[in-house]
Amino acid sequence: AQSVTQLDSQVPVFEEAPVELRCNYSSSVSVYLFWYVQYPNQGLQLLLKYLSGSTLVESINGFEAEFNKSQTSFHLRKPSVHISDTAEYFCAVRISSNTGKLIFGQGTTLQVKP
Amino acid sequence: DADVTQTPRNRITKTGKRIMLECSQTKGHDRMYWYRQDPGLGLRLIYYSFDVKDINKGEISDGYSVSRQAQAKFSLSLESAIPNQTALYFCATSDYQAEQFFGPGTRLTVL
């Protein structure tokens, strides 16, 4: 069975510092990978996704994630965070041959401090 | 206007009551999903539907039922609510091989 592990439940960081949110998955078949962000009292929004092609994917607000097949990881990074990045971040995996079900990690709360 | 809407946004009810949560979408997607979110557990799939005649159980379907009234509408029911069903519930939609789009969520409290 597939699973997703987000290694940190909370990540506190100061504004303008770099951050990495870790995500590992287990699957014996090829997958699609997603990062979603949930701002306080809101629903989930797609941040970025890996379907195929370049293993480094970027979002419009400065986040990036790299698909590492050998390490089965899809870590999320940002070189300099803002207060507005404070949110909960979810990693999710979908089996590429499957018809749409997502498996979510437990979530990581990013707390950006001034 | 939002692509995926959920009603109500907040609901407080008592143990044993029947509750229906509704979801509507204007994205024209065939696939719809219901999740619940609990702190520290991420999102877990309750039910999903690939079209009006196709309903499937997710990993935590016990105590829940669904109805797909039309392509755009997917309702989740709790026949007899219990306190451990207190959670944040999300509806989502998707097209084939695309990401899922989420509604704003319904916060349900069962006393």
Coordinates of N, CA and C in Angstrom, one line a residue:
Chain A
A1 N 0.8 -1.2 0.0 CA 0.0 0.0 0.0 C 0.9 1.2 0.0
Q2 N 0.4 2.3 -0.6 CA 1.1 3.5 -0.6 C 0.9 4.3 0.7
S3 N 2.0 5.1 1.0 CA 1.9 5.9 2.2 C 2.7 7.2 2.0
V4 N 2.4 8.2 2.8 CA 3.2 9.4 2.7 C 3.6 9.8 4.1
T5 N 4.8 10.2 4.3 CA 5.3 10.6 5.7 C 5.9 12.0 5.6
Q6 N 5.3 12.9 6.4 CA 5.9 14.2 6.5 C 6.7 14.2 7.8
L7 N 8.0 14.4 7.8 CA 8.8 14.1 8.9 C 8.7 15.1 10.0
D8 N 8.2 16.2 9.8 CA 8.1 17.3 10.8 C 6.7 17.7 11.0
S9 N 6.2 17.7 12.2 CA 4.8 18.2 12.3 C 4.8 19.7 12.4
Q10 N 5.8 20.3 13.0 CA 5.9 21.8 13.1 C 7.3 22.2 12.7
V11 N 7.4 23.3 11.9 CA 8.7 23.9 11.6 C 8.7 25.4 11.9
P12 N 9.3 25.8 13.0 CA 9.4 27.3 13.3 C 10.6 27.8 12.6
V13 N 10.5 29.0 12.0 CA 11.6 29.6 11.3 C 11.4 31.1 11.3
F14 N 12.5 31.9 11.3 CA 12.5 33.3 11.3 C 12.3 33.8 9.8
E15 N 11.6 35.0 9.8 CA 11.4 35.6 8.4 C 12.7 35.8 7.7
E16 N 12.7 35.6 6.4 CA 13.8 35.7 5.5 C 14.8 34.5 5.6
A17 N 14.6 33.6 6.5 CA 15.5 32.4 6.6 C 15.0 31.4 5.5
P18 N 15.9 30.4 5.2 CA 15.5 29.3 4.3 C 14.7 28.3 5.0
V19 N 13.9 27.5 4.3 CA 13.1 26.4 5.0 C 13.1 25.2 4.1
E20 N 13.0 24.0 4.7 CA 12.8 22.8 3.9 C 11.7 22.0 4.7
L21 N 10.7 21.6 4.0 CA 9.6 20.7 4.6 C 9.8 19.4 3.9
R22 N 10.0 18.3 4.7 CA 10.3 17.0 4.2 C 9.1 16.1 3.9
C23 N 9.2 15.4 2.9 CA 8.1 14.5 2.5 C 8.8 13.2 1.9
N24 N 8.4 12.1 2.4 CA 8.8 10.8 1.8 C 7.6 10.0 1.6
Y25 N 7.7 9.2 0.5 CA 6.5 8.3 0.2 C 7.0 6.9 -0.1
S26 N 6.1 6.0 0.0 CA 6.4 4.6 -0.3 C 5.4 4.1 -1.4
S27 N 6.0 3.6 -2.4 CA 5.2 3.1 -3.5 C 6.1 2.2 -4.4
S28 N 5.6 1.2 -4.9 CA 6.4 0.3 -5.8 C 6.1 0.6 -7.3
V29 N 5.2 1.6 -7.5 CA 4.9 1.9 -8.9 C 5.1 3.5 -9.1
S30 N 5.0 3.9 -10.3 CA 5.2 5.3 -10.5 C 4.1 6.2 -10.0
V31 N 4.4 7.4 -9.5 CA 3.5 8.2 -8.8 C 3.5 9.7 -9.4
Y32 N 2.4 10.4 -9.1 CA 2.4 11.8 -9.2 C 2.5 12.4 -7.8
L33 N 3.1 13.5 -7.7 CA 3.3 14.1 -6.3 C 2.8 15.6 -6.3
F34 N 2.3 15.9 -5.1 CA 1.7 17.2 -5.0 C 2.1 17.8 -3.6
W35 N 2.2 19.1 -3.6 CA 2.2 19.9 -2.3 C 1.0 20.8 -2.3
Y36 N 0.2 20.7 -1.2 CA -0.9 21.6 -1.0 C -0.6 22.5 0.2
V37 N -1.2 23.7 0.2 CA -1.0 24.7 1.3 C -2.4 25.0 1.8
Q38 N -2.5 25.1 3.2 CA -3.8 25.4 3.8 C -3.5 26.6 4.7
Y39 N -4.0 27.8 4.3 CA -3.9 29.0 5.2 C -5.0 28.9 6.3
P40 N -4.8 29.6 7.4 CA -5.7 29.5 8.5 C -7.2 29.7 8.0
N41 N -8.0 28.8 8.5 CA -9.5 28.9 8.2 C -9.8 28.9 6.7
Q42 N -9.0 28.2 5.9 CA -9.3 28.1 4.5 C -9.1 26.7 4.0
G43 N -9.5 26.4 2.8 CA -9.4 25.1 2.2 C -8.0 24.9 1.7
L44 N -7.8 23.8 1.0 CA -6.5 23.5 0.5 C -6.3 24.0 -0.9
Q45 N -5.1 24.6 -1.2 CA -4.8 25.1 -2.5 C -3.5 24.4 -3.0
L46 N -3.5 24.1 -4.3 CA -2.4 23.4 -4.9 C -1.2 24.4 -4.9
L47 N -0.1 24.0 -4.4 CA 1.1 24.8 -4.4 C 2.0 24.4 -5.6
L48 N 2.3 23.1 -5.8 CA 3.0 22.7 -7.0 C 2.8 21.2 -7.1
K49 N 3.2 20.7 -8.3 CA 3.0 19.3 -8.6 C 4.1 18.7 -9.5
Y50 N 4.3 17.4 -9.4 CA 5.2 16.7 -10.3 C 4.4 15.6 -10.9
L51 N 4.4 15.7 -12.3 CA 3.7 14.6 -13.0 C 4.7 13.8 -13.9
S52 N 5.6 14.6 -14.5 CA 6.6 13.9 -15.3 C 7.6 15.0 -15.7
G53 N 8.7 14.6 -16.4 CA 9.6 15.6 -16.9 C 10.6 16.0 -15.9
S54 N 10.9 17.3 -15.9 CA 11.9 17.8 -15.0 C 11.6 17.5 -13.5
T55 N 12.6 17.0 -12.8 CA 12.3 16.6 -11.4 C 12.2 17.8 -10.4
L56 N 12.6 19.0 -10.9 CA 12.5 20.2 -10.1 C 11.3 21.0 -10.6
V57 N 10.4 21.2 -9.6 CA 9.2 22.0 -10.0 C 9.1 23.2 -9.1
E58 N 8.5 24.3 -9.6 CA 8.5 25.5 -8.9 C 7.1 26.1 -8.8
S59 N 6.8 26.9 -7.8 CA 5.5 27.5 -7.6 C 5.7 29.0 -8.0
I60 N 4.6 29.7 -8.1 CA 4.7 31.2 -8.4 C 5.2 32.0 -7.3
N61 N 5.1 31.5 -6.1 CA 5.5 32.3 -4.9 C 6.8 31.9 -4.3
G62 N 7.7 31.3 -5.1 CA 9.1 31.1 -4.6 C 9.4 29.7 -4.0
F63 N 8.4 28.9 -3.9 CA 8.6 27.5 -3.4 C 9.1 26.6 -4.6
E64 N 9.9 25.6 -4.2 CA 10.3 24.6 -5.2 C 10.3 23.2 -4.5
A65 N 10.2 22.2 -5.3 CA 10.3 20.8 -4.8 C 11.0 20.0 -5.8
E66 N 11.8 19.0 -5.3 CA 12.5 18.2 -6.2 C 12.1 16.7 -6.0
F67 N 11.7 16.1 -7.1 CA 11.4 14.6 -7.0 C 12.6 13.8 -7.1
N68 N 12.9 13.0 -6.0 CA 14.0 12.2 -6.0 C 13.5 10.7 -5.9
K69 N 13.6 10.1 -7.1 CA 13.0 8.7 -7.2 C 13.8 7.7 -6.3
S70 N 15.1 7.8 -6.3 CA 15.9 6.8 -5.6 C 15.7 6.9 -4.0
Q71 N 15.4 8.2 -3.6 CA 15.2 8.4 -2.1 C 13.7 8.4 -1.8
T72 N 12.8 8.3 -2.8 CA 11.4 8.4 -2.7 C 11.0 9.6 -1.9
S73 N 11.5 10.8 -2.3 CA 11.3 12.0 -1.5 C 10.8 13.1 -2.5
F74 N 10.1 14.1 -1.9 CA 9.6 15.2 -2.6 C 9.6 16.4 -1.6
H75 N 10.8 16.8 -1.2 CA 10.9 17.9 -0.2 C 10.6 19.2 -0.8
L76 N 10.0 20.1 0.0 CA 9.6 21.4 -0.4 C 10.6 22.4 0.2
R77 N 11.0 23.4 -0.6 CA 12.0 24.3 -0.1 C 11.7 25.7 -0.5
K78 N 12.1 26.7 0.3 CA 12.0 28.1 -0.1 C 13.3 28.8 0.5
P79 N 14.0 29.6 -0.3 CA 15.2 30.2 0.1 C 15.0 31.3 1.1
S80 N 13.9 31.9 1.1 CA 13.6 33.1 2.0 C 12.1 33.2 2.3
V81 N 11.7 32.9 3.5 CA 10.3 32.8 3.8 C 9.8 34.2 4.3
H82 N 8.4 34.4 4.1 CA 7.8 35.6 4.6 C 6.8 35.2 5.6
I83 N 6.4 36.2 6.4 CA 5.3 36.0 7.4 C 4.1 35.3 6.8
S84 N 3.8 35.8 5.6 CA 2.6 35.3 4.9 C 2.6 33.8 4.5
D85 N 3.8 33.2 4.6 CA 3.9 31.8 4.3 C 3.5 30.9 5.5
T86 N 3.2 31.5 6.6 CA 2.7 30.7 7.7 C 1.4 30.0 7.3
A87 N 1.4 28.7 7.4 CA 0.3 27.9 7.0 C 0.6 26.4 7.3
E88 N -0.3 25.5 7.0 CA -0.1 24.1 7.0 C 0.2 23.6 5.6
Y89 N 1.1 22.7 5.5 CA 1.5 22.2 4.2 C 1.3 20.7 4.1
F90 N 0.7 20.2 3.1 CA 0.4 18.8 2.9 C 1.1 18.3 1.7
C91 N 1.8 17.2 1.8 CA 2.3 16.4 0.7 C 1.3 15.4 0.4
A92 N 1.2 15.1 -0.9 CA 0.2 14.0 -1.3 C 0.8 13.3 -2.5
V93 N 0.4 12.0 -2.6 CA 0.8 11.2 -3.7 C -0.4 10.5 -4.4
R94 N -0.3 10.4 -5.7 CA -1.3 9.7 -6.5 C -0.6 8.7 -7.4
I95 N -1.1 7.5 -7.4 CA -0.6 6.5 -8.3 C -0.9 6.9 -9.7
S96 N 0.1 6.9 -10.5 CA 0.0 7.4 -11.9 C -1.0 6.6 -12.7
S97 N -1.2 5.4 -12.4 CA -2.2 4.6 -13.2 C -3.5 4.6 -12.5
N98 N -3.6 5.2 -11.4 CA -4.9 5.2 -10.6 C -5.8 6.2 -11.2
T99 N -7.1 6.2 -10.8 CA -8.0 7.1 -11.4 C -8.3 8.4 -10.5
G100 N -7.4 8.7 -9.6 CA -7.5 10.0 -9.0 C -7.3 10.1 -7.5
K101 N -7.3 9.0 -6.8 CA -7.2 9.0 -5.3 C -5.9 9.6 -4.9
L102 N -5.9 10.5 -3.9 CA -4.7 11.0 -3.3 C -4.5 10.4 -1.9
I103 N -3.3 10.2 -1.6 CA -2.9 9.8 -0.2 C -2.1 11.0 0.4
F104 N -2.6 11.5 1.5 CA -2.0 12.7 2.1 C -1.1 12.3 3.2
G105 N 0.0 13.1 3.4 CA 0.8 13.1 4.6 C 0.0 13.7 5.8
Q106 N 0.7 13.7 6.9 CA 0.0 14.2 8.1 C 0.0 15.7 8.2
G107 N 0.8 16.4 7.4 CA 0.8 17.9 7.4 C 2.0 18.4 8.2
T108 N 2.5 19.5 7.8 CA 3.6 20.3 8.5 C 3.1 21.7 8.7
T109 N 3.1 22.2 9.9 CA 2.8 23.6 10.2 C 4.0 24.4 10.1
L110 N 4.1 25.3 9.2 CA 5.2 26.3 9.0 C 4.8 27.5 9.8
Q111 N 5.7 27.8 10.8 CA 5.4 29.1 11.6 C 6.6 30.0 11.3
V112 N 6.3 31.1 10.7 CA 7.3 32.1 10.3 C 7.2 33.2 11.4
K113 N 8.3 33.5 12.0 CA 8.4 34.5 13.1 C 9.1 35.7 12.6
P114 N 8.7 36.9 13.1 CA 9.3 38.1 12.7 C 10.7 38.3 13.3
Chain B
D1 N -17.0 33.8 -8.4 CA -17.7 32.8 -7.6 C -16.7 31.6 -7.4
A2 N -16.8 30.9 -6.3 CA -15.9 29.8 -6.0 C -16.3 28.6 -6.9
D3 N -15.3 27.8 -7.3 CA -15.6 26.7 -8.2 C -16.2 25.5 -7.4
V4 N -15.8 25.4 -6.1 CA -16.3 24.3 -5.3 C -16.9 24.9 -4.0
T5 N -18.1 24.7 -3.8 CA -18.8 25.3 -2.6 C -19.3 24.2 -1.7
Q6 N -19.3 24.5 -0.4 CA -19.8 23.5 0.6 C -20.7 24.3 1.5
T7 N -21.8 23.6 1.8 CA -22.8 24.1 2.8 C -23.2 23.0 3.8
P8 N -23.3 23.4 5.1 CA -23.0 24.6 5.7 C -21.5 24.8 5.9
R9 N -21.0 25.9 6.3 CA -19.6 26.1 6.6 C -19.3 25.7 8.0
N10 N -20.2 25.8 8.9 CA -20.1 25.4 10.3 C -21.4 24.8 10.7
R11 N -21.3 23.7 11.6 CA -22.5 23.1 12.1 C -22.2 22.4 13.4
I12 N -23.1 22.7 14.4 CA -23.0 22.1 15.7 C -24.2 21.2 15.8
T13 N -24.1 20.0 16.2 CA -25.2 19.1 16.3 C -25.0 18.2 17.5
K14 N -26.0 17.4 17.8 CA -26.0 16.5 19.0 C -25.9 15.1 18.6
T15 N -25.3 14.3 19.4 CA -25.2 12.8 19.2 C -26.5 12.2 18.8
G16 N -26.5 11.4 17.7 CA -27.7 10.7 17.3 C -28.4 11.4 16.2
K17 N -28.1 12.7 15.9 CA -28.8 13.4 14.8 C -28.3 13.0 13.5
R18 N -29.2 13.2 12.5 CA -28.8 13.0 11.1 C -28.3 14.3 10.5
I19 N -27.2 14.3 9.8 CA -26.6 15.5 9.3 C -26.2 15.3 7.8
M20 N -26.5 16.3 7.0 CA -26.1 16.2 5.6 C -25.2 17.4 5.3
L21 N -24.1 17.1 4.7 CA -23.2 18.1 4.2 C -23.2 18.1 2.6
E22 N -23.3 19.3 2.1 CA -23.5 19.4 0.6 C -22.3 20.0 -0.1
C23 N -22.1 19.6 -1.3 CA -21.0 20.1 -2.1 C -21.5 20.3 -3.5
S24 N -21.1 21.4 -4.1 CA -21.5 21.7 -5.5 C -20.2 22.2 -6.2
Q25 N -20.1 21.9 -7.5 CA -18.9 22.4 -8.2 C -19.4 22.9 -9.6
T26 N -18.6 23.8 -10.1 CA -18.9 24.4 -11.4 C -17.8 24.2 -12.4
K27 N -16.9 23.3 -12.0 CA -15.7 23.0 -12.9 C -16.0 22.0 -14.0
G28 N -17.1 21.3 -13.9 CA -17.4 20.3 -14.9 C -16.7 19.0 -14.8
H29 N -16.1 18.8 -13.6 CA -15.4 17.6 -13.4 C -16.3 16.4 -13.1
D30 N -15.9 15.2 -13.5 CA -16.7 14.0 -13.2 C -16.4 13.5 -11.8
R31 N -15.2 13.7 -11.3 CA -14.8 13.0 -10.1 C -14.9 13.9 -8.9
M32 N -15.5 13.4 -7.9 CA -15.7 14.1 -6.6 C -15.3 13.3 -5.4
Y33 N -14.9 13.9 -4.4 CA -14.4 13.3 -3.2 C -14.8 13.9 -1.9
W34 N -14.9 13.1 -0.9 CA -15.1 13.7 0.5 C -14.0 13.2 1.4
Y35 N -13.4 14.2 2.1 CA -12.3 13.9 3.1 C -12.7 14.5 4.4
R36 N -12.1 13.9 5.5 CA -12.1 14.6 6.7 C -10.7 14.9 7.2
Q37 N -10.6 16.0 7.9 CA -9.3 16.4 8.4 C -9.3 16.4 9.9
D38 N -8.3 15.8 10.5 CA -8.2 15.8 11.9 C -6.7 16.2 12.2
P39 N -6.5 16.9 13.3 CA -5.2 17.4 13.6 C -4.2 16.2 13.7
G40 N -3.0 16.4 13.0 CA -2.0 15.3 13.1 C -2.2 14.1 12.2
L41 N -3.4 14.1 11.6 CA -3.7 12.9 10.7 C -3.8 13.2 9.2
G42 N -3.7 14.5 8.9 CA -3.8 14.9 7.5 C -5.3 14.7 7.0
L43 N -5.5 14.5 5.8 CA -6.8 14.3 5.2 C -7.0 12.8 4.9
R44 N -8.1 12.3 5.2 CA -8.4 10.9 5.0 C -9.7 10.8 4.1
L45 N -9.6 9.9 3.1 CA -10.7 9.8 2.2 C -11.9 9.0 2.7
I46 N -13.1 9.6 2.6 CA -14.3 8.9 3.2 C -15.0 8.2 2.0
Y47 N -15.4 8.9 0.9 CA -16.0 8.3 -0.2 C -15.5 9.1 -1.5
Y48 N -15.6 8.4 -2.6 CA -15.3 9.1 -3.8 C -16.2 8.6 -5.0
S49 N -16.4 9.5 -6.0 CA -17.3 9.1 -7.0 C -16.7 9.5 -8.4
F50 N -16.7 8.6 -9.3 CA -16.1 8.9 -10.6 C -17.1 9.4 -11.6
D51 N -18.4 9.1 -11.4 CA -19.5 9.7 -12.2 C -20.7 9.4 -11.4
V52 N -21.9 9.8 -11.9 CA -23.1 9.8 -11.1 C -23.5 8.4 -10.7
K53 N -23.1 7.4 -11.5 CA -23.5 6.0 -11.2 C -22.3 5.2 -10.5
D54 N -21.3 5.9 -10.2 CA -20.1 5.2 -9.6 C -19.7 5.8 -8.3
I55 N -20.0 5.1 -7.2 CA -19.7 5.5 -5.8 C -18.8 4.5 -5.2
N56 N -17.7 4.9 -4.5 CA -16.8 4.0 -3.9 C -16.4 4.4 -2.5
K57 N -16.2 3.4 -1.7 CA -15.8 3.7 -0.3 C -14.3 4.1 -0.2
G58 N -14.0 5.0 0.7 CA -12.6 5.3 0.9 C -12.1 4.6 2.1
E59 N -11.1 5.1 2.7 CA -10.5 4.3 3.8 C -11.3 4.4 5.1
I60 N -12.2 5.4 5.3 CA -12.9 5.6 6.6 C -14.4 5.8 6.3
S61 N -15.0 4.9 5.6 CA -16.4 5.1 5.2 C -17.4 4.7 6.3
D62 N -17.0 4.0 7.3 CA -18.0 3.6 8.3 C -18.6 4.8 9.0
G63 N -20.0 4.7 9.1 CA -20.7 5.8 9.7 C -21.1 6.9 8.8
Y64 N -20.7 6.8 7.5 CA -21.0 7.8 6.5 C -21.7 7.2 5.3
S65 N -22.5 8.0 4.6 CA -23.1 7.6 3.3 C -23.0 8.8 2.4
V66 N -23.1 8.6 1.1 CA -23.1 9.7 0.2 C -24.2 9.5 -0.9
S67 N -24.4 10.6 -1.6 CA -25.3 10.6 -2.7 C -24.8 11.5 -3.8
R68 N -24.7 11.0 -5.0 CA -24.3 11.9 -6.1 C -25.5 12.2 -6.9
Q69 N -26.1 13.3 -6.7 CA -27.4 13.7 -7.3 C -27.3 14.1 -8.7
A70 N -26.1 14.6 -9.1 CA -25.9 15.1 -10.4 C -24.4 15.2 -10.6
Q71 N -23.9 15.5 -11.8 CA -22.5 15.6 -12.0 C -21.9 16.6 -11.0
A72 N -22.6 17.7 -10.8 CA -22.1 18.8 -10.0 C -22.4 18.7 -8.5
K73 N -23.1 17.7 -8.0 CA -23.5 17.7 -6.6 C -23.2 16.4 -6.0
F74 N -22.5 16.5 -4.8 CA -22.1 15.3 -4.1 C -22.3 15.5 -2.6
S75 N -23.2 14.8 -1.9 CA -23.6 15.0 -0.6 C -23.1 13.9 0.3
L76 N -22.7 14.3 1.5 CA -22.2 13.4 2.6 C -23.2 13.4 3.7
S77 N -23.6 12.2 4.2 CA -24.5 12.2 5.3 C -23.9 11.4 6.4
L78 N -24.3 11.8 7.6 CA -24.0 11.1 8.8 C -25.3 10.7 9.4
E79 N -25.6 9.4 9.3 CA -27.0 8.9 9.7 C -27.3 9.1 11.1
S80 N -26.3 8.9 12.0 CA -26.5 9.1 13.4 C -25.1 9.6 14.0
A81 N -25.0 10.9 14.1 CA -23.7 11.5 14.4 C -23.2 11.1 15.8
I82 N -21.9 10.9 15.9 CA -21.3 10.6 17.1 C -20.1 11.6 17.4
P83 N -19.7 11.8 18.6 CA -18.7 12.8 18.9 C -17.4 12.7 18.1
N84 N -16.9 11.4 17.9 CA -15.7 11.3 17.2 C -15.8 11.6 15.7
Q85 N -16.9 12.0 15.2 CA -17.1 12.5 13.9 C -16.9 14.0 13.8
T86 N -16.6 14.6 14.9 CA -16.2 16.0 15.0 C -14.9 16.2 14.2
A87 N -15.0 17.0 13.2 CA -13.8 17.2 12.3 C -14.1 18.3 11.3
L88 N -13.1 18.6 10.5 CA -13.2 19.5 9.3 C -13.4 18.6 8.1
Y89 N -14.5 18.8 7.3 CA -14.8 18.0 6.2 C -14.6 18.8 4.9
F90 N -13.9 18.2 3.9 CA -13.6 18.8 2.7 C -14.2 18.0 1.5
C91 N -14.7 18.7 0.6 CA -15.1 18.2 -0.7 C -14.1 18.6 -1.7
A92 N -13.8 17.7 -2.7 CA -12.8 18.0 -3.7 C -13.3 17.5 -5.1
T93 N -12.8 18.0 -6.2 CA -13.2 17.5 -7.5 C -11.9 17.4 -8.3
S94 N -11.9 16.6 -9.3 CA -10.8 16.5 -10.2 C -11.2 16.0 -11.6
D95 N -10.4 16.3 -12.5 CA -10.5 15.7 -13.9 C -9.4 14.6 -14.0
Y96 N -9.5 13.9 -15.1 CA -8.5 12.8 -15.2 C -7.1 13.3 -15.3
Q97 N -6.2 12.7 -14.5 CA -4.8 13.0 -14.4 C -4.5 14.5 -14.1
A98 N -5.4 15.1 -13.3 CA -5.2 16.4 -12.9 C -5.2 16.5 -11.3
E99 N -4.8 17.6 -10.8 CA -4.9 17.8 -9.4 C -6.3 17.9 -8.9
Q100 N -6.5 17.8 -7.6 CA -7.8 18.0 -7.0 C -8.0 19.4 -6.5
F101 N -9.3 19.9 -6.7 CA -9.6 21.2 -6.3 C -10.6 21.1 -5.1
F102 N -10.2 21.8 -4.0 CA -10.9 21.7 -2.8 C -11.9 22.8 -2.5
G103 N -13.0 22.5 -1.8 CA -13.9 23.4 -1.3 C -13.3 24.1 0.0
P104 N -14.1 25.0 0.6 CA -13.6 25.8 1.8 C -13.7 25.0 3.0
G105 N -14.4 23.9 3.0 CA -14.5 23.1 4.2 C -15.8 23.3 5.0
T106 N -16.2 22.3 5.8 CA -17.3 22.4 6.7 C -16.8 21.9 8.1
R107 N -16.9 22.8 9.1 CA -16.5 22.5 10.4 C -17.7 21.9 11.2
L108 N -17.6 20.6 11.5 CA -18.7 19.9 12.2 C -18.3 19.6 13.6
T109 N -19.2 19.9 14.5 CA -19.0 19.6 15.9 C -20.2 18.8 16.4
V110 N -19.9 17.6 16.9 CA -20.9 16.7 17.4 C -20.8 16.7 18.9
L111 N -21.8 17.1 19.6 CA -21.8 17.2 21.1 C -22.3 15.9 21.7

